[in-house]
């Protein structure tokens, strides 16, 4: 696997503070959830949603609150993140509508095909084109033909002059969500290495070449881009 171990990056300590750490930037999270909810409006009442890299499952909590009979398959290798999600699902009374899989998407056992999928801020952790492409292909394999996918990732053309201003604004968000000077240095050193920062066009090509239609950009929140597409 061409990525840092997510069970170390998203360990118990990180999982415990993940939801509160970015409170200042909750509007970014919420607008991605709103766009996802709008995109999925035509799904049937009994829709099955595959949520890859679910983490603490905020996208599931948001969608489940508005769609009382949708079923969710939450997939994530980081068990500590999914444990936080499990507690949130119990509190929200939706655990019986969730299948929780601790592991990578390729280890997800045969389940009925899904009507839609989300992958929010996940695929950039896969650092090579090959592994990132395979990730999208594994999602496509678990979807019905025509099923929708909302994918969000960090993406930017860092060779463009304007990207420096964008990065500075992103860094301000990190500062205001608790990063100190050492943390910002560390983040800068890992940018594009610990996680991929492909250009938007490169991410779109990886999605399109691995089982999906050409994705439509539906949202940009600083360095985060969100696309909507459908399985071919
Ligand atoms: C930044 S968090 C996003 C969590 C959630 N989707 C959200 O929007 O709040 C990224 C999550 O992706 C998971 N992840 C990393 N690599 C993954 C992979 N190859 N497959 C599935 N999940 C992965 C991490 O464990 C982590 O929980």
mmCIF file of C-alpha atoms and ligand atoms in Angstrom:
data_model
loop_
_atom_site.group_PDB
_atom_site.id
_atom_site.type_symbol
_atom_site.label_atom_id
_atom_site.label_comp_id
_atom_site.label_asym_id
_atom_site.label_seq_id
_atom_site.Cartn_x
_atom_site.Cartn_y
_atom_site.Cartn_z
ATOM 1 C CA UNK A 1 0.000 0.000 0.000
ATOM 2 C CA UNK A 2 1.545 3.315 -1.081
ATOM 3 C CA UNK A 3 0.603 5.364 1.927
ATOM 4 C CA UNK A 4 1.471 6.082 5.526
ATOM 5 C CA UNK A 5 -0.229 3.669 7.897
ATOM 6 C CA UNK A 6 -3.672 5.173 8.632
ATOM 7 C CA UNK A 7 -3.897 3.282 11.920
ATOM 8 C CA UNK A 8 -0.900 5.345 13.102
ATOM 9 C CA UNK A 9 -1.990 8.655 11.543
ATOM 10 C CA UNK A 10 -5.519 8.239 12.903
ATOM 11 C CA UNK A 11 -4.810 6.544 16.213
ATOM 12 C CA UNK A 12 -6.861 6.685 19.396
ATOM 13 C CA UNK A 13 -5.556 10.112 20.470
ATOM 14 C CA UNK A 14 -6.214 11.657 17.041
ATOM 15 C CA UNK A 15 -9.634 10.006 16.838
ATOM 16 C CA UNK A 16 -10.617 11.414 20.248
ATOM 17 C CA UNK A 17 -10.018 15.014 19.170
ATOM 18 C CA UNK A 18 -10.762 14.727 15.422
ATOM 19 C CA UNK A 19 -14.310 16.119 15.555
ATOM 20 C CA UNK A 20 -13.534 19.023 17.874
ATOM 21 C CA UNK A 21 -10.154 20.016 16.437
ATOM 22 C CA UNK A 22 -11.534 21.523 13.243
ATOM 23 C CA UNK A 23 -14.584 23.208 14.799
ATOM 24 C CA UNK A 24 -13.474 26.600 13.425
ATOM 25 C CA UNK A 25 -13.697 25.108 9.920
ATOM 26 C CA UNK A 26 -16.943 23.195 10.409
ATOM 27 C CA UNK A 27 -18.530 25.289 7.654
ATOM 28 C CA UNK A 28 -16.221 23.534 5.143
ATOM 29 C CA UNK A 29 -17.330 20.118 6.385
ATOM 30 C CA UNK A 30 -20.965 21.135 6.443
ATOM 31 C CA UNK A 31 -21.015 22.478 2.887
ATOM 32 C CA UNK A 32 -19.517 19.211 1.594
ATOM 33 C CA UNK A 33 -22.270 17.336 3.433
ATOM 34 C CA UNK A 34 -24.919 19.678 2.018
ATOM 35 C CA UNK A 35 -23.679 19.203 -1.548
ATOM 36 C CA UNK A 36 -23.586 15.420 -0.994
ATOM 37 C CA UNK A 37 -27.127 15.418 0.354
ATOM 38 C CA UNK A 38 -28.376 17.469 -2.606
ATOM 39 C CA UNK A 39 -26.576 15.206 -5.065
ATOM 40 C CA UNK A 40 -28.096 12.090 -3.493
ATOM 41 C CA UNK A 41 -31.654 13.499 -3.369
ATOM 42 C CA UNK A 42 -32.952 11.142 -6.057
ATOM 43 C CA UNK A 43 -31.791 7.958 -4.300
ATOM 44 C CA UNK A 44 -34.494 5.509 -3.222
ATOM 45 C CA UNK A 45 -35.719 5.236 0.388
ATOM 46 C CA UNK A 46 -33.888 1.946 0.822
ATOM 47 C CA UNK A 47 -30.592 3.212 -0.629
ATOM 48 C CA UNK A 48 -27.334 1.639 0.481
ATOM 49 C CA UNK A 49 -24.492 4.154 0.782
ATOM 50 C CA UNK A 50 -20.845 3.080 0.781
ATOM 51 C CA UNK A 51 -18.779 5.485 2.896
ATOM 52 C CA UNK A 52 -15.092 4.900 2.275
ATOM 53 C CA UNK A 53 -12.645 6.427 4.729
ATOM 54 C CA UNK A 54 -15.595 7.131 7.009
ATOM 55 C CA UNK A 55 -13.373 8.079 9.943
ATOM 56 C CA UNK A 56 -15.579 9.374 12.737
ATOM 57 C CA UNK A 57 -18.496 9.196 10.317
ATOM 58 C CA UNK A 58 -19.719 12.798 10.296
ATOM 59 C CA UNK A 59 -20.990 12.375 6.729
ATOM 60 C CA UNK A 60 -23.053 9.357 7.852
ATOM 61 C CA UNK A 61 -24.532 11.179 10.833
ATOM 62 C CA UNK A 62 -25.523 14.100 8.566
ATOM 63 C CA UNK A 63 -27.063 11.949 5.804
ATOM 64 C CA UNK A 64 -28.769 9.536 8.207
ATOM 65 C CA UNK A 65 -30.508 12.411 10.001
ATOM 66 C CA UNK A 66 -32.298 13.348 6.771
ATOM 67 C CA UNK A 67 -32.907 9.889 5.304
ATOM 68 C CA UNK A 68 -34.417 7.619 7.901
ATOM 69 C CA UNK A 69 -34.174 4.346 5.984
ATOM 70 C CA UNK A 70 -30.869 4.606 4.157
ATOM 71 C CA UNK A 71 -28.267 2.000 5.085
ATOM 72 C CA UNK A 72 -24.578 2.883 5.424
ATOM 73 C CA UNK A 73 -21.465 0.768 4.960
ATOM 74 C CA UNK A 74 -18.643 2.522 6.833
ATOM 75 C CA UNK A 75 -15.165 1.432 5.723
ATOM 76 C CA UNK A 76 -11.903 2.595 7.283
ATOM 77 C CA UNK A 77 -8.645 0.867 8.253
ATOM 78 C CA UNK A 78 -8.390 3.066 11.367
ATOM 79 C CA UNK A 79 -10.376 1.189 13.998
ATOM 80 C CA UNK A 80 -9.998 4.035 16.527
ATOM 81 C CA UNK A 81 -11.800 6.435 14.162
ATOM 82 C CA UNK A 82 -14.595 3.940 13.536
ATOM 83 C CA UNK A 83 -14.930 3.375 17.285
ATOM 84 C CA UNK A 84 -15.716 7.082 17.698
ATOM 85 C CA UNK A 85 -18.206 6.721 14.841
ATOM 86 C CA UNK A 86 -19.820 3.698 16.507
ATOM 87 C CA UNK A 87 -20.431 5.727 19.678
ATOM 88 C CA UNK A 88 -21.901 8.586 17.619
ATOM 89 C CA UNK A 89 -24.116 6.128 15.720
ATOM 90 C CA UNK A 90 -25.424 4.696 18.995
ATOM 91 C CA UNK A 91 -26.146 8.208 20.313
ATOM 92 C CA UNK A 92 -27.943 9.092 17.062
ATOM 93 C CA UNK A 93 -29.927 5.843 17.124
ATOM 94 C CA UNK A 94 -28.706 4.717 13.701
ATOM 95 C CA UNK A 95 -26.326 1.853 14.505
ATOM 96 C CA UNK A 96 -28.811 -0.738 13.220
ATOM 97 C CA UNK A 97 -28.600 0.943 9.789
ATOM 98 C CA UNK A 98 -24.813 0.736 9.653
ATOM 99 C CA UNK A 99 -22.364 -1.982 8.641
ATOM 100 C CA UNK A 100 -18.936 -1.125 10.041
ATOM 101 C CA UNK A 101 -15.867 -2.571 8.355
ATOM 102 C CA UNK A 102 -12.453 -1.991 9.919
ATOM 103 C CA UNK A 103 -10.128 -2.442 6.949
ATOM 104 C CA UNK A 104 -9.343 -1.298 3.441
ATOM 105 C CA UNK A 105 -12.033 -1.235 0.770
ATOM 106 C CA UNK A 106 -10.491 -4.235 -1.014
ATOM 107 C CA UNK A 107 -11.092 -6.370 2.087
ATOM 108 C CA UNK A 108 -14.795 -5.539 2.249
ATOM 109 C CA UNK A 109 -16.682 -8.807 1.975
ATOM 110 C CA UNK A 110 -19.304 -9.336 -0.684
ATOM 111 C CA UNK A 111 -22.311 -7.185 0.137
ATOM 112 C CA UNK A 112 -25.261 -6.152 -2.004
ATOM 113 C CA UNK A 113 -24.112 -3.486 -4.472
ATOM 114 C CA UNK A 114 -24.503 0.090 -3.243
ATOM 115 C CA UNK A 115 -26.609 2.897 -4.730
ATOM 116 C CA UNK A 116 -24.050 5.607 -3.997
ATOM 117 C CA UNK A 117 -20.700 6.207 -2.346
ATOM 118 C CA UNK A 118 -18.729 8.928 -0.639
ATOM 119 C CA UNK A 119 -15.005 9.251 -0.249
ATOM 120 C CA UNK A 120 -14.396 12.473 1.628
ATOM 121 C CA UNK A 121 -10.769 13.515 2.152
ATOM 122 C CA UNK A 122 -9.375 10.009 1.738
ATOM 123 C CA UNK A 123 -7.825 9.259 -1.663
ATOM 124 C CA UNK A 124 -5.105 11.896 -1.241
ATOM 125 C CA UNK A 125 -3.560 9.607 1.382
ATOM 126 C CA UNK A 126 -2.712 7.232 -1.465
ATOM 127 C CA UNK A 127 0.475 8.636 -2.884
ATOM 128 C CA UNK A 128 0.866 6.977 -6.291
ATOM 129 C CA UNK A 129 -1.351 7.118 -9.356
ATOM 130 C CA UNK A 130 -1.531 3.321 -9.378
ATOM 131 C CA UNK A 131 -2.710 2.944 -5.782
ATOM 132 C CA UNK A 132 -5.062 5.897 -6.029
ATOM 133 C CA UNK A 133 -6.553 4.578 -9.266
ATOM 134 C CA UNK A 134 -6.986 1.113 -7.737
ATOM 135 C CA UNK A 135 -8.791 2.718 -4.786
ATOM 136 C CA UNK A 136 -11.402 4.247 -7.110
ATOM 137 C CA UNK A 137 -11.729 0.961 -9.030
ATOM 138 C CA UNK A 138 -12.403 -0.896 -5.750
ATOM 139 C CA UNK A 139 -15.176 1.594 -4.947
ATOM 140 C CA UNK A 140 -16.672 1.217 -8.435
ATOM 141 C CA UNK A 141 -16.692 -2.585 -8.057
ATOM 142 C CA UNK A 142 -19.058 -2.253 -5.086
ATOM 143 C CA UNK A 143 -21.570 0.036 -6.790
ATOM 144 C CA UNK A 144 -24.564 -0.510 -9.040
ATOM 145 C CA UNK A 145 -24.174 0.808 -12.599
ATOM 146 C CA UNK A 146 -24.987 4.533 -12.581
ATOM 147 C CA UNK A 147 -24.455 4.799 -8.807
ATOM 148 C CA UNK A 148 -23.287 8.231 -7.682
ATOM 149 C CA UNK A 149 -19.943 9.044 -6.070
ATOM 150 C CA UNK A 150 -19.075 12.225 -4.177
ATOM 151 C CA UNK A 151 -15.316 12.481 -3.790
ATOM 152 C CA UNK A 152 -13.438 15.214 -1.955
ATOM 153 C CA UNK A 153 -9.666 15.560 -1.822
ATOM 154 C CA UNK A 154 -6.874 18.035 -1.432
ATOM 155 C CA UNK A 155 -5.905 19.117 -4.930
ATOM 156 C CA UNK A 156 -4.023 22.068 -6.371
ATOM 157 C CA UNK A 157 -1.600 22.973 -9.081
ATOM 158 C CA UNK A 158 1.248 24.025 -6.830
ATOM 159 C CA UNK A 159 3.269 25.259 -9.854
ATOM 160 C CA UNK A 160 0.767 28.091 -10.307
ATOM 161 C CA UNK A 161 1.632 31.409 -8.687
ATOM 162 C CA UNK A 162 -1.851 31.804 -7.222
ATOM 163 C CA UNK A 163 -1.401 28.540 -5.303
ATOM 164 C CA UNK A 164 0.952 30.281 -2.872
ATOM 165 C CA UNK A 165 -1.890 32.583 -1.791
ATOM 166 C CA UNK A 166 -4.228 29.622 -1.566
ATOM 167 C CA UNK A 167 -1.691 27.716 0.550
ATOM 168 C CA UNK A 168 -1.214 30.732 2.843
ATOM 169 C CA UNK A 169 -4.974 30.859 3.425
ATOM 170 C CA UNK A 170 -5.100 27.100 4.050
ATOM 171 C CA UNK A 171 -2.217 27.476 6.501
ATOM 172 C CA UNK A 172 -4.165 30.189 8.324
ATOM 173 C CA UNK A 173 -7.028 27.719 8.703
ATOM 174 C CA UNK A 174 -4.565 25.192 10.181
ATOM 175 C CA UNK A 175 -3.237 27.885 12.530
ATOM 176 C CA UNK A 176 -6.736 28.783 13.672
ATOM 177 C CA UNK A 177 -7.539 25.123 14.273
ATOM 178 C CA UNK A 178 -4.645 24.676 16.648
ATOM 179 C CA UNK A 179 -1.447 24.084 14.665
ATOM 180 C CA UNK A 180 1.604 25.699 16.263
ATOM 181 C CA UNK A 181 4.748 26.795 14.394
ATOM 182 C CA UNK A 182 6.345 23.338 14.606
ATOM 183 C CA UNK A 183 3.116 21.718 13.448
ATOM 184 C CA UNK A 184 2.925 24.045 10.444
ATOM 185 C CA UNK A 185 6.576 23.318 9.537
ATOM 186 C CA UNK A 186 5.865 19.628 9.793
ATOM 187 C CA UNK A 187 2.746 19.945 7.643
ATOM 188 C CA UNK A 188 4.648 21.942 5.005
ATOM 189 C CA UNK A 189 7.385 19.300 4.907
ATOM 190 C CA UNK A 190 4.822 16.540 4.402
ATOM 191 C CA UNK A 191 2.702 18.427 1.879
ATOM 192 C CA UNK A 192 2.572 16.421 -1.330
ATOM 193 C CA UNK A 193 4.670 13.658 0.321
ATOM 194 C CA UNK A 194 2.804 12.246 3.328
ATOM 195 C CA UNK A 195 -0.325 12.789 1.286
ATOM 196 C CA UNK A 196 -0.670 13.437 -2.429
ATOM 197 C CA UNK A 197 -1.492 16.858 -3.801
ATOM 198 C CA UNK A 198 -2.304 16.089 -7.417
ATOM 199 C CA UNK A 199 -3.690 18.743 -9.717
ATOM 200 C CA UNK A 200 -7.500 18.786 -10.011
ATOM 201 C CA UNK A 201 -7.169 17.550 -13.613
ATOM 202 C CA UNK A 202 -5.011 14.598 -12.476
ATOM 203 C CA UNK A 203 -7.540 13.579 -9.794
ATOM 204 C CA UNK A 204 -10.356 13.830 -12.331
ATOM 205 C CA UNK A 205 -8.427 11.595 -14.757
ATOM 206 C CA UNK A 206 -7.785 8.989 -12.039
ATOM 207 C CA UNK A 207 -11.495 8.846 -11.240
ATOM 208 C CA UNK A 208 -12.536 8.739 -14.899
ATOM 209 C CA UNK A 209 -10.020 6.013 -15.767
ATOM 210 C CA UNK A 210 -11.134 3.750 -12.929
ATOM 211 C CA UNK A 211 -14.792 3.002 -13.402
ATOM 212 C CA UNK A 212 -16.498 6.390 -13.320
ATOM 213 C CA UNK A 213 -17.785 9.027 -15.704
ATOM 214 C CA UNK A 214 -15.854 12.270 -16.033
ATOM 215 C CA UNK A 215 -16.389 13.915 -12.626
ATOM 216 C CA UNK A 216 -18.040 17.333 -12.300
ATOM 217 C CA UNK A 217 -16.370 19.754 -9.908
ATOM 218 C CA UNK A 218 -19.119 20.775 -7.493
ATOM 219 C CA UNK A 219 -17.227 22.641 -4.795
ATOM 220 C CA UNK A 220 -13.895 24.188 -3.830
ATOM 221 C CA UNK A 221 -13.141 25.095 -0.228
ATOM 222 C CA UNK A 222 -9.561 26.403 -0.302
ATOM 223 C CA UNK A 223 -7.393 23.360 -1.143
ATOM 224 C CA UNK A 224 -10.270 20.904 -0.860
ATOM 225 C CA UNK A 225 -12.062 20.032 -4.084
ATOM 226 C CA UNK A 226 -15.273 18.052 -4.294
ATOM 227 C CA UNK A 227 -16.491 16.202 -7.363
ATOM 228 C CA UNK A 228 -19.678 14.381 -8.320
ATOM 229 C CA UNK A 229 -19.641 11.490 -10.719
ATOM 230 C CA UNK A 230 -21.414 8.219 -11.484
ATOM 231 C CA UNK A 231 -20.246 4.669 -12.070
ATOM 232 C CA UNK A 232 -20.045 3.867 -15.782
HETATM 233 C C1 LIG B 1 -9.263 13.124 6.934
HETATM 234 S S1 LIG B 1 -10.102 11.702 7.507
HETATM 235 C C2 LIG B 1 -11.720 11.946 6.795
HETATM 236 C C3 LIG B 1 -12.796 11.236 7.565
HETATM 237 C C4 LIG B 1 -14.213 11.537 7.089
HETATM 238 N N1 LIG B 1 -14.429 11.064 5.747
HETATM 239 C C5 LIG B 1 -14.513 13.007 7.186
HETATM 240 O O1 LIG B 1 -14.750 13.646 6.140
HETATM 241 O O2 LIG B 1 -14.529 13.528 8.315
HETATM 242 C C6 LIG B 1 -9.446 10.434 6.466
HETATM 243 C C7 LIG B 1 -9.870 9.041 6.837
HETATM 244 O O3 LIG B 1 -9.489 8.193 5.748
HETATM 245 C C8 LIG B 1 -8.981 6.992 6.288
HETATM 246 N N2 LIG B 1 -8.116 6.353 5.272
HETATM 247 C C9 LIG B 1 -6.828 6.612 5.007
HETATM 248 N N3 LIG B 1 -6.406 5.823 4.012
HETATM 249 C C10 LIG B 1 -7.449 5.047 3.642
HETATM 250 C C11 LIG B 1 -7.638 4.025 2.664
HETATM 251 N N4 LIG B 1 -6.659 3.631 1.856
HETATM 252 N N5 LIG B 1 -8.847 3.463 2.561
HETATM 253 C C12 LIG B 1 -9.863 3.856 3.358
HETATM 254 N N6 LIG B 1 -9.743 4.813 4.311
HETATM 255 C C13 LIG B 1 -8.548 5.396 4.449
HETATM 256 C C14 LIG B 1 -8.267 7.411 7.548
HETATM 257 O O4 LIG B 1 -8.082 6.322 8.425
HETATM 258 C C15 LIG B 1 -9.194 8.491 8.080
HETATM 259 O O5 LIG B 1 -10.159 7.969 8.964
#
